[in-house]
Short mmCIF file of C-alpha atoms in Angstrom, two decimals:
data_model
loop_
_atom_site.label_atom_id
_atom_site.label_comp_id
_atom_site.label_asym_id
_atom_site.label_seq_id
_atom_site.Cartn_x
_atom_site.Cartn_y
_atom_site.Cartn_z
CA UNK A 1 0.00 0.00 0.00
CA UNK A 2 1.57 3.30 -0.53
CA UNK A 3 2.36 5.69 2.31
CA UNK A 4 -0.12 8.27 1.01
CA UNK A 5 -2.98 5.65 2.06
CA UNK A 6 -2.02 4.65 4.87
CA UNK A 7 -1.48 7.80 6.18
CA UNK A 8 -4.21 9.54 5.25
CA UNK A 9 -7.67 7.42 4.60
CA UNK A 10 -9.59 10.53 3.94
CA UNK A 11 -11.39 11.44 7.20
CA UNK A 12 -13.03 14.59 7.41
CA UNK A 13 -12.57 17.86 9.59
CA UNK A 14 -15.54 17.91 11.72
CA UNK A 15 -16.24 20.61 14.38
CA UNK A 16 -17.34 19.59 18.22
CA UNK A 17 -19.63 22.06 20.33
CA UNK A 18 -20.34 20.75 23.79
CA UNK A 19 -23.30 21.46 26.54
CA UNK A 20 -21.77 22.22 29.76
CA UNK A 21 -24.73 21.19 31.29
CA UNK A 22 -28.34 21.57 31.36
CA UNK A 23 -29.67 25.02 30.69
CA UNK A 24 -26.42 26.37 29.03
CA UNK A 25 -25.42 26.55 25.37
CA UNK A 26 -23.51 24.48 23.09
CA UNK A 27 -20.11 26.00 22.70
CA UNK A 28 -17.50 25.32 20.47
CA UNK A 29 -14.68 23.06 21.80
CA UNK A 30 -12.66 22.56 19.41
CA UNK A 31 -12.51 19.88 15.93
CA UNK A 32 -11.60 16.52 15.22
CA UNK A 33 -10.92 14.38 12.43
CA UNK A 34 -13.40 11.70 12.19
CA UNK A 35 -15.32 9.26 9.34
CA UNK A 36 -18.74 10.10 9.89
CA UNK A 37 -21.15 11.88 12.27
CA UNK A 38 -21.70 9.33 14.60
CA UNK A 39 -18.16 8.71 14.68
CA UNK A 40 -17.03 12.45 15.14
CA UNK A 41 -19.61 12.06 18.39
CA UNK A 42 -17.67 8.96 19.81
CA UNK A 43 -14.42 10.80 19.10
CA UNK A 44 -15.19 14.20 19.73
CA UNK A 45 -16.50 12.93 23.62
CA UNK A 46 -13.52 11.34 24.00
CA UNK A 47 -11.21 13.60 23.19
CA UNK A 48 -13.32 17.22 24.49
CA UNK A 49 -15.29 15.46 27.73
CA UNK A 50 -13.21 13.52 29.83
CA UNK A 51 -13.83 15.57 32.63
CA UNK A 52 -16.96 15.78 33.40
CA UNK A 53 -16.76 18.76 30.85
CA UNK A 54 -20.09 18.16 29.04
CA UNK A 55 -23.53 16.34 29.04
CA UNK A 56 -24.34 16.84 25.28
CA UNK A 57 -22.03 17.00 22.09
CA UNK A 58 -22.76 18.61 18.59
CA UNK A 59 -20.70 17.65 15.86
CA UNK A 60 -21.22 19.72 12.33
CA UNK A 61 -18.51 19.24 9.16
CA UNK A 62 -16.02 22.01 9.38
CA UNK A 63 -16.38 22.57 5.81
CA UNK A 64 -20.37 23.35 6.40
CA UNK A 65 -19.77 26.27 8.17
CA UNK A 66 -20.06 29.52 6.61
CA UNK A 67 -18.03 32.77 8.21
CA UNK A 68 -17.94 35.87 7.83
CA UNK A 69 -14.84 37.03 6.09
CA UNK A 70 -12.55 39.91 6.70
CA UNK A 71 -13.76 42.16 4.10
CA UNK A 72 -17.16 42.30 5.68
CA UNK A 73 -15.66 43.65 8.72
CA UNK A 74 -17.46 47.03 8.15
CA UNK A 75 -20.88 46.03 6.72
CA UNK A 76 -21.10 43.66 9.87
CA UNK A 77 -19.94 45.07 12.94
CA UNK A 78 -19.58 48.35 12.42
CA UNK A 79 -22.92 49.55 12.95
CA UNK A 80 -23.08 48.45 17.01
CA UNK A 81 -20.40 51.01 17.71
CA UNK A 82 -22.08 53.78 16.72
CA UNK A 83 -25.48 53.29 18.41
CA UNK A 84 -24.30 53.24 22.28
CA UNK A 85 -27.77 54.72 22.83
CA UNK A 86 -28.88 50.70 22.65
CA UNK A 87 -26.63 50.48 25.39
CA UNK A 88 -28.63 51.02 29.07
CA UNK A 89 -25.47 53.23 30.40
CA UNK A 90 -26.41 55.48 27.39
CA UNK A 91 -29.10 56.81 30.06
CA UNK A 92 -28.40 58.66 33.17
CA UNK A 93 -31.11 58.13 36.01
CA UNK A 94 -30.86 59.64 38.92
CA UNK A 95 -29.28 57.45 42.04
CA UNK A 96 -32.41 57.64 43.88
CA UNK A 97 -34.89 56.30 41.60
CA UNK A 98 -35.03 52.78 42.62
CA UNK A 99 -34.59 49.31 40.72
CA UNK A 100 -33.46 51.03 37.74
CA UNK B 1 -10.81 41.42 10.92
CA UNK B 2 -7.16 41.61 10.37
CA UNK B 3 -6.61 42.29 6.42
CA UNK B 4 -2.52 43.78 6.24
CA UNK B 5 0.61 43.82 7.68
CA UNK B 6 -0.41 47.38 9.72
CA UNK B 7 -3.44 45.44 11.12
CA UNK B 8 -1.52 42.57 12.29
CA UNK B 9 1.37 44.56 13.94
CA UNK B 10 -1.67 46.64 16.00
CA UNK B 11 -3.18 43.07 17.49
CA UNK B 12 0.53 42.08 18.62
CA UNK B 13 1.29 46.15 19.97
CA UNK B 14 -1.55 45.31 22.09
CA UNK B 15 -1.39 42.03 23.17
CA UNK B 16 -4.34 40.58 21.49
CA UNK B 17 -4.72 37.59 19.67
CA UNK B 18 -4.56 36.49 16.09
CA UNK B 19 -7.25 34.03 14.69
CA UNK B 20 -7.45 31.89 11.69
CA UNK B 21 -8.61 33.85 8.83
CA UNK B 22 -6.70 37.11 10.08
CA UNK B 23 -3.53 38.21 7.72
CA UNK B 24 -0.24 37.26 8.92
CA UNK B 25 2.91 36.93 7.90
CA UNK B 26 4.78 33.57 5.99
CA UNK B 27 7.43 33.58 8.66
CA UNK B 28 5.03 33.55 11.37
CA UNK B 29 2.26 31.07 10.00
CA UNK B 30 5.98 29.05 9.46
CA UNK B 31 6.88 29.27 13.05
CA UNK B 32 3.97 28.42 14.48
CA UNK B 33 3.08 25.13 12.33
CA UNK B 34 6.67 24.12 12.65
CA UNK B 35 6.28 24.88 16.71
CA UNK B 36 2.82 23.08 17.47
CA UNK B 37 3.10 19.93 15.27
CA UNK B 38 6.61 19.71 17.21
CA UNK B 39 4.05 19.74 20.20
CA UNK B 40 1.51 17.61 18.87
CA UNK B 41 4.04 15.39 17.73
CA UNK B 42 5.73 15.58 21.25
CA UNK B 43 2.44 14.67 22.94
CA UNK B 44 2.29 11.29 20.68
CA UNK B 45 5.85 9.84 20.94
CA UNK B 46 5.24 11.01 24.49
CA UNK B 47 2.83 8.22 25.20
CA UNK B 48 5.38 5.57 24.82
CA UNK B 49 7.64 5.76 27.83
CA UNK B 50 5.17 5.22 30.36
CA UNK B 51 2.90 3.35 28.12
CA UNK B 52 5.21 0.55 28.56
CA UNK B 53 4.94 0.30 32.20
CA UNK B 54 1.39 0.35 31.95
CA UNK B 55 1.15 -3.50 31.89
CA UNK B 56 3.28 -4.01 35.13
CA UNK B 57 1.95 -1.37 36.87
CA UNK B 58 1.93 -2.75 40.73
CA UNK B 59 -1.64 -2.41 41.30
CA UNK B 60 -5.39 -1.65 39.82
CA UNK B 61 -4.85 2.01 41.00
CA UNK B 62 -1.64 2.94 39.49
CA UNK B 63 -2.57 0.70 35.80
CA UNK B 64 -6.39 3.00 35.84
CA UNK B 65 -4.36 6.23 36.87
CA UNK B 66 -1.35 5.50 33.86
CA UNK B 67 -3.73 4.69 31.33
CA UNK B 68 -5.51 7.59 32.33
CA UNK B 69 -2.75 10.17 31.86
CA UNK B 70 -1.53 8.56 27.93
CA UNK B 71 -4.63 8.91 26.97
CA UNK B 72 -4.86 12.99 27.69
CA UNK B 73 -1.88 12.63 25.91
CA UNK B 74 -3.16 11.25 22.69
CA UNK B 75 -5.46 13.94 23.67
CA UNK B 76 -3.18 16.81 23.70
CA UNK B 77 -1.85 15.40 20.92
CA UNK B 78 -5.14 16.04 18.83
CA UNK B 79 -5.95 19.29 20.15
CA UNK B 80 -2.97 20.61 19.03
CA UNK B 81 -3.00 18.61 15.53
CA UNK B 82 -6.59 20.70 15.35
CA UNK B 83 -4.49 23.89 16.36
CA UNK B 84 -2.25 23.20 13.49
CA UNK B 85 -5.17 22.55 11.19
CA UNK B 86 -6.11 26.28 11.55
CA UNK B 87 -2.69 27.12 9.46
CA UNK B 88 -3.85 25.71 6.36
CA UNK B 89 -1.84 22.07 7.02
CA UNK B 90 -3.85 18.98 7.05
CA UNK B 91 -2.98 15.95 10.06
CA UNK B 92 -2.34 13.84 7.68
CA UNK B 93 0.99 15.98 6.20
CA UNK B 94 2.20 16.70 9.94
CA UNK B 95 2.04 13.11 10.65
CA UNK B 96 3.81 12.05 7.17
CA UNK B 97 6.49 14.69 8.46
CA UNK B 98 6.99 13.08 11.34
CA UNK B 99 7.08 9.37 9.99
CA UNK B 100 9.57 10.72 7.19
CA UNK B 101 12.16 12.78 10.17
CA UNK B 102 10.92 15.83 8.66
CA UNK B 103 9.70 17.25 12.18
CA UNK B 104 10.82 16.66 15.90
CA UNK B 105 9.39 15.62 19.12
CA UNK B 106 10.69 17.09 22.51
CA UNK B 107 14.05 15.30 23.24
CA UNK B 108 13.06 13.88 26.24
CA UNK B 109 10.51 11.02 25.09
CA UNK B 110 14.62 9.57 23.45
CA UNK B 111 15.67 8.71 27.27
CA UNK B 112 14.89 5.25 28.53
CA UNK B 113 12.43 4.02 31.22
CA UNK B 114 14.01 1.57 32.86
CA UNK B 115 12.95 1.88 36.25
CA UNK B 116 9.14 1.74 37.24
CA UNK B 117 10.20 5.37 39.57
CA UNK B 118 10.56 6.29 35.98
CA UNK B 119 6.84 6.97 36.00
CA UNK B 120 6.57 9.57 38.89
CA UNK B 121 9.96 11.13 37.85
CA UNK B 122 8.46 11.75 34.32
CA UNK B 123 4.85 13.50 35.94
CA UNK B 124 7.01 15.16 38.44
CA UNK B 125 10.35 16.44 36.63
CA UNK B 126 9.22 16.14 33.01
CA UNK B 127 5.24 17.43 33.34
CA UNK B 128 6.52 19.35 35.58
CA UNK B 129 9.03 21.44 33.34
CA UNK B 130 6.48 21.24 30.50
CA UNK B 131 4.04 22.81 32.54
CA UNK B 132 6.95 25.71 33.32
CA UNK B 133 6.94 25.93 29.53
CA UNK B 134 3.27 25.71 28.96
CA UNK B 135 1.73 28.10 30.78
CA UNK B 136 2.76 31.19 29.56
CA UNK B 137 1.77 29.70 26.06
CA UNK B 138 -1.54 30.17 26.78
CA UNK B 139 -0.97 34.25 26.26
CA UNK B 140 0.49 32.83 22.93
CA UNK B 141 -0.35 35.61 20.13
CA UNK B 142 -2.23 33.19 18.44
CA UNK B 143 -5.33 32.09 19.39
CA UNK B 144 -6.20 28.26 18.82
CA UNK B 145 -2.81 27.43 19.82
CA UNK B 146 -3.19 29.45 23.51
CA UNK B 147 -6.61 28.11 23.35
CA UNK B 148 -5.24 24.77 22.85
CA UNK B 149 -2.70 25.25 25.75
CA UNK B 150 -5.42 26.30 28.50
CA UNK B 151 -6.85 23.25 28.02
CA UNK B 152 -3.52 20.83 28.01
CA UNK B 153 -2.03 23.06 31.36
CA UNK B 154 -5.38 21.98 33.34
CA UNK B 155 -4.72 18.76 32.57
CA UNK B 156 -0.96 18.27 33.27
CA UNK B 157 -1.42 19.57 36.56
CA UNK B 158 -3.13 15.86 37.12
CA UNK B 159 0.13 14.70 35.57
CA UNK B 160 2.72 16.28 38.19
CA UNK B 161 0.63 15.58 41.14
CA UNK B 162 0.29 11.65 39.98
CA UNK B 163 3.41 11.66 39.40
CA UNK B 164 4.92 13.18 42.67
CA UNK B 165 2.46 11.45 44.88
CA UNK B 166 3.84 8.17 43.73
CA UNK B 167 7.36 9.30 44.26
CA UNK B 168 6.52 10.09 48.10
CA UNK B 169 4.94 6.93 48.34
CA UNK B 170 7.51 5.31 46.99
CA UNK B 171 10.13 6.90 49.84
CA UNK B 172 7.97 5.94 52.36
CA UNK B 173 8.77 2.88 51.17
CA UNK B 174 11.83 0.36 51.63
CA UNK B 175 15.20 1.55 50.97
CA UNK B 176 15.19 -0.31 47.72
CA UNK B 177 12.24 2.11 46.88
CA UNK B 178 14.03 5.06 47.93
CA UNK B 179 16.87 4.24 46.01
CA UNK B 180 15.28 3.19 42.74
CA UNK B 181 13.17 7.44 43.38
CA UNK B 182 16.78 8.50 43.60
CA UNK B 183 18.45 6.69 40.57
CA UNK B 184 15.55 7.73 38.37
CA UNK B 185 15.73 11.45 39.63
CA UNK B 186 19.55 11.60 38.51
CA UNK B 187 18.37 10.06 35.41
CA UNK B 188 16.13 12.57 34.16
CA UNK B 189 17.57 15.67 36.20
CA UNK B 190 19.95 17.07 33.31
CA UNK B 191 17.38 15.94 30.25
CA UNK B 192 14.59 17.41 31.83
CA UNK B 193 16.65 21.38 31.71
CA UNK B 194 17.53 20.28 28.39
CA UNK B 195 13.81 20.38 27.85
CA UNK B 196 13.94 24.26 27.88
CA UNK B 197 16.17 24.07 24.74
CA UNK B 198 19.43 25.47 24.30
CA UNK B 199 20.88 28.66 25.69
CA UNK B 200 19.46 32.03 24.82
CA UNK B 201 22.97 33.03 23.35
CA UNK B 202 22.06 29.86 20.86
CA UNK B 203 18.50 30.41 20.28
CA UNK B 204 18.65 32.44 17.77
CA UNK B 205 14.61 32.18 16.42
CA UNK B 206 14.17 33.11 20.11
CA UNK B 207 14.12 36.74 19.58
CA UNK B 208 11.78 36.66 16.77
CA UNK B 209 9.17 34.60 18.58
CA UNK B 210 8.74 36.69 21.49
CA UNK B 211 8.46 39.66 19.29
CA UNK B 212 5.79 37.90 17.64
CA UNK B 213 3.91 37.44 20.70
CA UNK B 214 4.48 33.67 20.01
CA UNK B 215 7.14 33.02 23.15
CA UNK B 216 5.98 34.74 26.29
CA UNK B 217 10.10 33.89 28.02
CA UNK B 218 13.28 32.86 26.86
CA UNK B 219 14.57 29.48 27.15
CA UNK B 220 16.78 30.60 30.13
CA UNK B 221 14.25 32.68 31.71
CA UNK B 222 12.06 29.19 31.96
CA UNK B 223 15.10 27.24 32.62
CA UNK B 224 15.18 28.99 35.89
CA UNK B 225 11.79 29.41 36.77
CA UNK B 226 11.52 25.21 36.95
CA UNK B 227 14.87 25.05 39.23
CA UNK B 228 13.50 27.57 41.52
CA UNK B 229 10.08 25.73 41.62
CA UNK B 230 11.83 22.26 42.11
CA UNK B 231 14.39 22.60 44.67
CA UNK B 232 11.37 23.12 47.21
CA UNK B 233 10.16 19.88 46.08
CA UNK B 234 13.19 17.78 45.78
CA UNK B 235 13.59 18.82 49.57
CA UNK B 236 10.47 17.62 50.83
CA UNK B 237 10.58 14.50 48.58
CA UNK B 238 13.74 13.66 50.47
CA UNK B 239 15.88 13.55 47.11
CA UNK B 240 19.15 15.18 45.80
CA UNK B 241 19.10 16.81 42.78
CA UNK B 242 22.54 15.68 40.89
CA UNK B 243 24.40 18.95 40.77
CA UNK B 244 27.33 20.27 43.12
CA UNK B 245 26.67 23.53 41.89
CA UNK B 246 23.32 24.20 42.78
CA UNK B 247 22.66 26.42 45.44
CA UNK B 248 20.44 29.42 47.19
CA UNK B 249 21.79 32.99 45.54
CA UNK B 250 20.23 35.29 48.11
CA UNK B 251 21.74 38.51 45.82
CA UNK B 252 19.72 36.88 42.90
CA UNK B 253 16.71 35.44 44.80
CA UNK B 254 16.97 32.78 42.58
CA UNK B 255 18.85 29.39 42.84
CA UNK B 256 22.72 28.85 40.44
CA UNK B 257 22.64 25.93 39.15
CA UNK B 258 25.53 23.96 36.30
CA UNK B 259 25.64 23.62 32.92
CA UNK B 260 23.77 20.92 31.16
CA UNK B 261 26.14 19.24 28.40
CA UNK B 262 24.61 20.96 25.57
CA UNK B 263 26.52 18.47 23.04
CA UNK B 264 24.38 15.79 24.58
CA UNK B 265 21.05 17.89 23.39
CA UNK B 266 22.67 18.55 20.45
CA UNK B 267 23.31 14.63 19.89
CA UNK B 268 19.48 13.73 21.24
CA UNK B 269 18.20 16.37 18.57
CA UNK B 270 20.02 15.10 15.68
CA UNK B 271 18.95 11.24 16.19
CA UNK B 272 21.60 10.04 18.52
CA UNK B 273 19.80 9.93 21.74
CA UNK B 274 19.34 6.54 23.79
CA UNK B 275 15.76 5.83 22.57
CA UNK B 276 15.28 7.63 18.71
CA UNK B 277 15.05 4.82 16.96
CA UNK B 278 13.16 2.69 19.14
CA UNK B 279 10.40 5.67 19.37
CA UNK B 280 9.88 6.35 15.57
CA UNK B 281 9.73 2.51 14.74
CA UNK B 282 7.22 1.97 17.07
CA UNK B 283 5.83 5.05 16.11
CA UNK B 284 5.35 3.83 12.58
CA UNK B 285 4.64 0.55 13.23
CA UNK B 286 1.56 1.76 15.91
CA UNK B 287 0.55 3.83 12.62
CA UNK B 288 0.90 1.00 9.98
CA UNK B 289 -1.16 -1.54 12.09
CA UNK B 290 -4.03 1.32 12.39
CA UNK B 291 -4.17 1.37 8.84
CA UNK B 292 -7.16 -1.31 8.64
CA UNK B 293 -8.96 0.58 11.57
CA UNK B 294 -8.62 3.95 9.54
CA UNK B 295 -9.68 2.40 6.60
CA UNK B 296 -12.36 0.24 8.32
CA UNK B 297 -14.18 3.24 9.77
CA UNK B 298 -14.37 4.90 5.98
CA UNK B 299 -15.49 2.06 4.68
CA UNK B 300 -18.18 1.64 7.15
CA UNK B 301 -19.16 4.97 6.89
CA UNK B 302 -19.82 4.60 3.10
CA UNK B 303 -21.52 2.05 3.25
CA UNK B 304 -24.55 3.82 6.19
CA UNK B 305 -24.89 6.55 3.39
CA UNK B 306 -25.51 3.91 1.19
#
């Protein structure tokens, strides 16, 4: 067999997102190379949960997720600085007014 | 987003981190693939030294504990492989690199294990200096990589502390035991500051690295950290560390210690260490019989899409 093959027998990138427990969200933990879903999820526990770190594991295909890219930078997040009035510091109250 | 040169100087002026899709420069996407699939690869020959002792470990305990600890390091070993991943490298080239000598492991993992002590000395001296070296990594500039390390450092700390709690248990021992703690300590003493790398006056990538926001310290700067940390603990363990010179500078808060023979490093680097080509035969052999498993698991795949 040549070398090629055996080192590389084509598994894809996938990327892991774990609960931390109930009531929180799935966050990204990191990825893992794996040859299908259900074998990302074995893989991806082992390798992201062996500490108690998680009680639920996503697994999507790295190459099926779509990001923003760099040249978007202004179109995207540029707006949210320049409305701090949607920030609730924007207002001043005075001290006495209670539960504000 | 960072999109030039300007942009990425700014992040590193201020201490922030660079991600993925951010510009950077060759030399620095170079560095950093070249130093985390050393890491990664580092992690993986790592498991073999103590993986052999795993079958005559003395009791249920210590065999659930060992097996415990390679496996975060086939762990570590993957996280950083994913680190690497973010570079635009695939596994599968690292690994060929490392099968073909291309890329290095830490020089340590080329010293032998003869001793069972061997397996505390390793999570106490050898965890312990990677953990010196570790955790200012995780303020690396960039970000899977420090990411990466935050995760590895919690876990090594399990390492050291397995490790020197079966050294002390060991000198409560018989004086056999005691012995065999202090044989394996002058062992691995002297490889274990070689594990810092060589001196700053011959590190000459050093300087670039830290300006990069890649290195946090210097080689000796970590070199010394780890002897000041260890003494303490070589003390209450009830062993001597194997060096004449090594002793309490009150001017320099800090303790002197000797020279390590930096032509042995230099010989352990190039190939001629104890164990080299023990570890990347088994190496390839452990990745030649996995071949079926690999291939197995794509085959089985294909055929549940149908």
């Amino acid at each position: 067999m040549p070398r090629q093959t055996v080192v590389d027998a084509g598994w894809p990138l996938y990327e892991v997102f774990v609960r931390g427990k109930r009531g929180l969200n799935h966050v990204h933990a990191g990825s893992i190379r794996a040859a299908d879903p259900a074998d990302a999820i074995r893989r991806g526990s082992a390798v992201y949960t062996r500490r108690s770190e998680g009680v639920s594991v996503w697994v999507a295909l790295a190459s099926d997720v779509a990001a923003s890219a760099p040249e978007e930078k202004e179109s995207l997040f540029s707006p949210s600085a320049d409305k701090v009035f949607r920030h609730p510091t924007f207002y001043s109250i005075p001290d006495d007014v209670p539960h504000m | 987003m960072v999109e030039d040169e300007a942009g990425f100087e700014a992040v590193i002026a201020r201490n922030d981190r660079i991600e993925p899709r951010d510009w950077m420069p060759d030399g620095y996407r170079k560095t950093l693939v070249r130093q985390i699939a050393q890491h990664a690869h580092s992690e993986v020959i790592g498991m073999q030294p103590e993986g052999a002792w795993i079958e005559r470990a003395p009791s249920l305990r210590r065999k659930a504990i060992l097996l415990a600890k390679v496996q975060d390091e086939a762990g570590h070993g993957l996280y950083l492989y994913s680190a690497a991943e973010t570079l635009g490298v695939s596994r599968a080239q690292l690994v060929e690199l490392l099968l073909a000598g291309k890329q290095k492991y830490s020089s340590i993992f080329n010293y032998p294990t003869p001793s069972y002590a061997d397996v505390g000395t390793i999570g106490w001296l050898v965890d312990g200096a990677a953990i010196c070296n570790q955790v200012p990594l995780c303020r690396t500039s960039y970000g899977p990589y420090g990411r990466a390390m935050i995760r590895i450092c919690k876990e090594e700390s399990f390492h050291q502390r397995q490790g020197y709690e079966l050294l002390m248990t060991m000198m409560r021992g018989s004086d056999e035991q005691r012995a065999m703690v202090q044989e394996s300590v002058d062992r691995f003493w002297w490889p274990s500051l070689m594990m810092f790398g060589p001196p700053d006056t011959e590190s000459p990538n050093t300087a670039r690295s830290m300006a990069w926001g890649i290195k946090r310290n210097t080689n000796d700067e970590l070199r010394q950290r780890f002897v000041d940390m260890t003494v303490p603990q070589a003390d209450a363990l009830g062993v001597t560390l194997p060096d004449p010179e090594l002793r309490w500078n009150a001017a320099r808060g800090s303790y002197d210690f000797g020279e390590p023979d930096w032509s042995e490093l230099k010989a352990v680097v190039s190939g001629d260490g104890p164990c080299n080509a023990e570890r990347m035969a088994h190496r390839r052999r452990a990745h030649e019989d996995g071949a079926w498993v690999r291939a197995a698991a794509v085959a089985h795949a294909e055929a549940d899409r149908g």
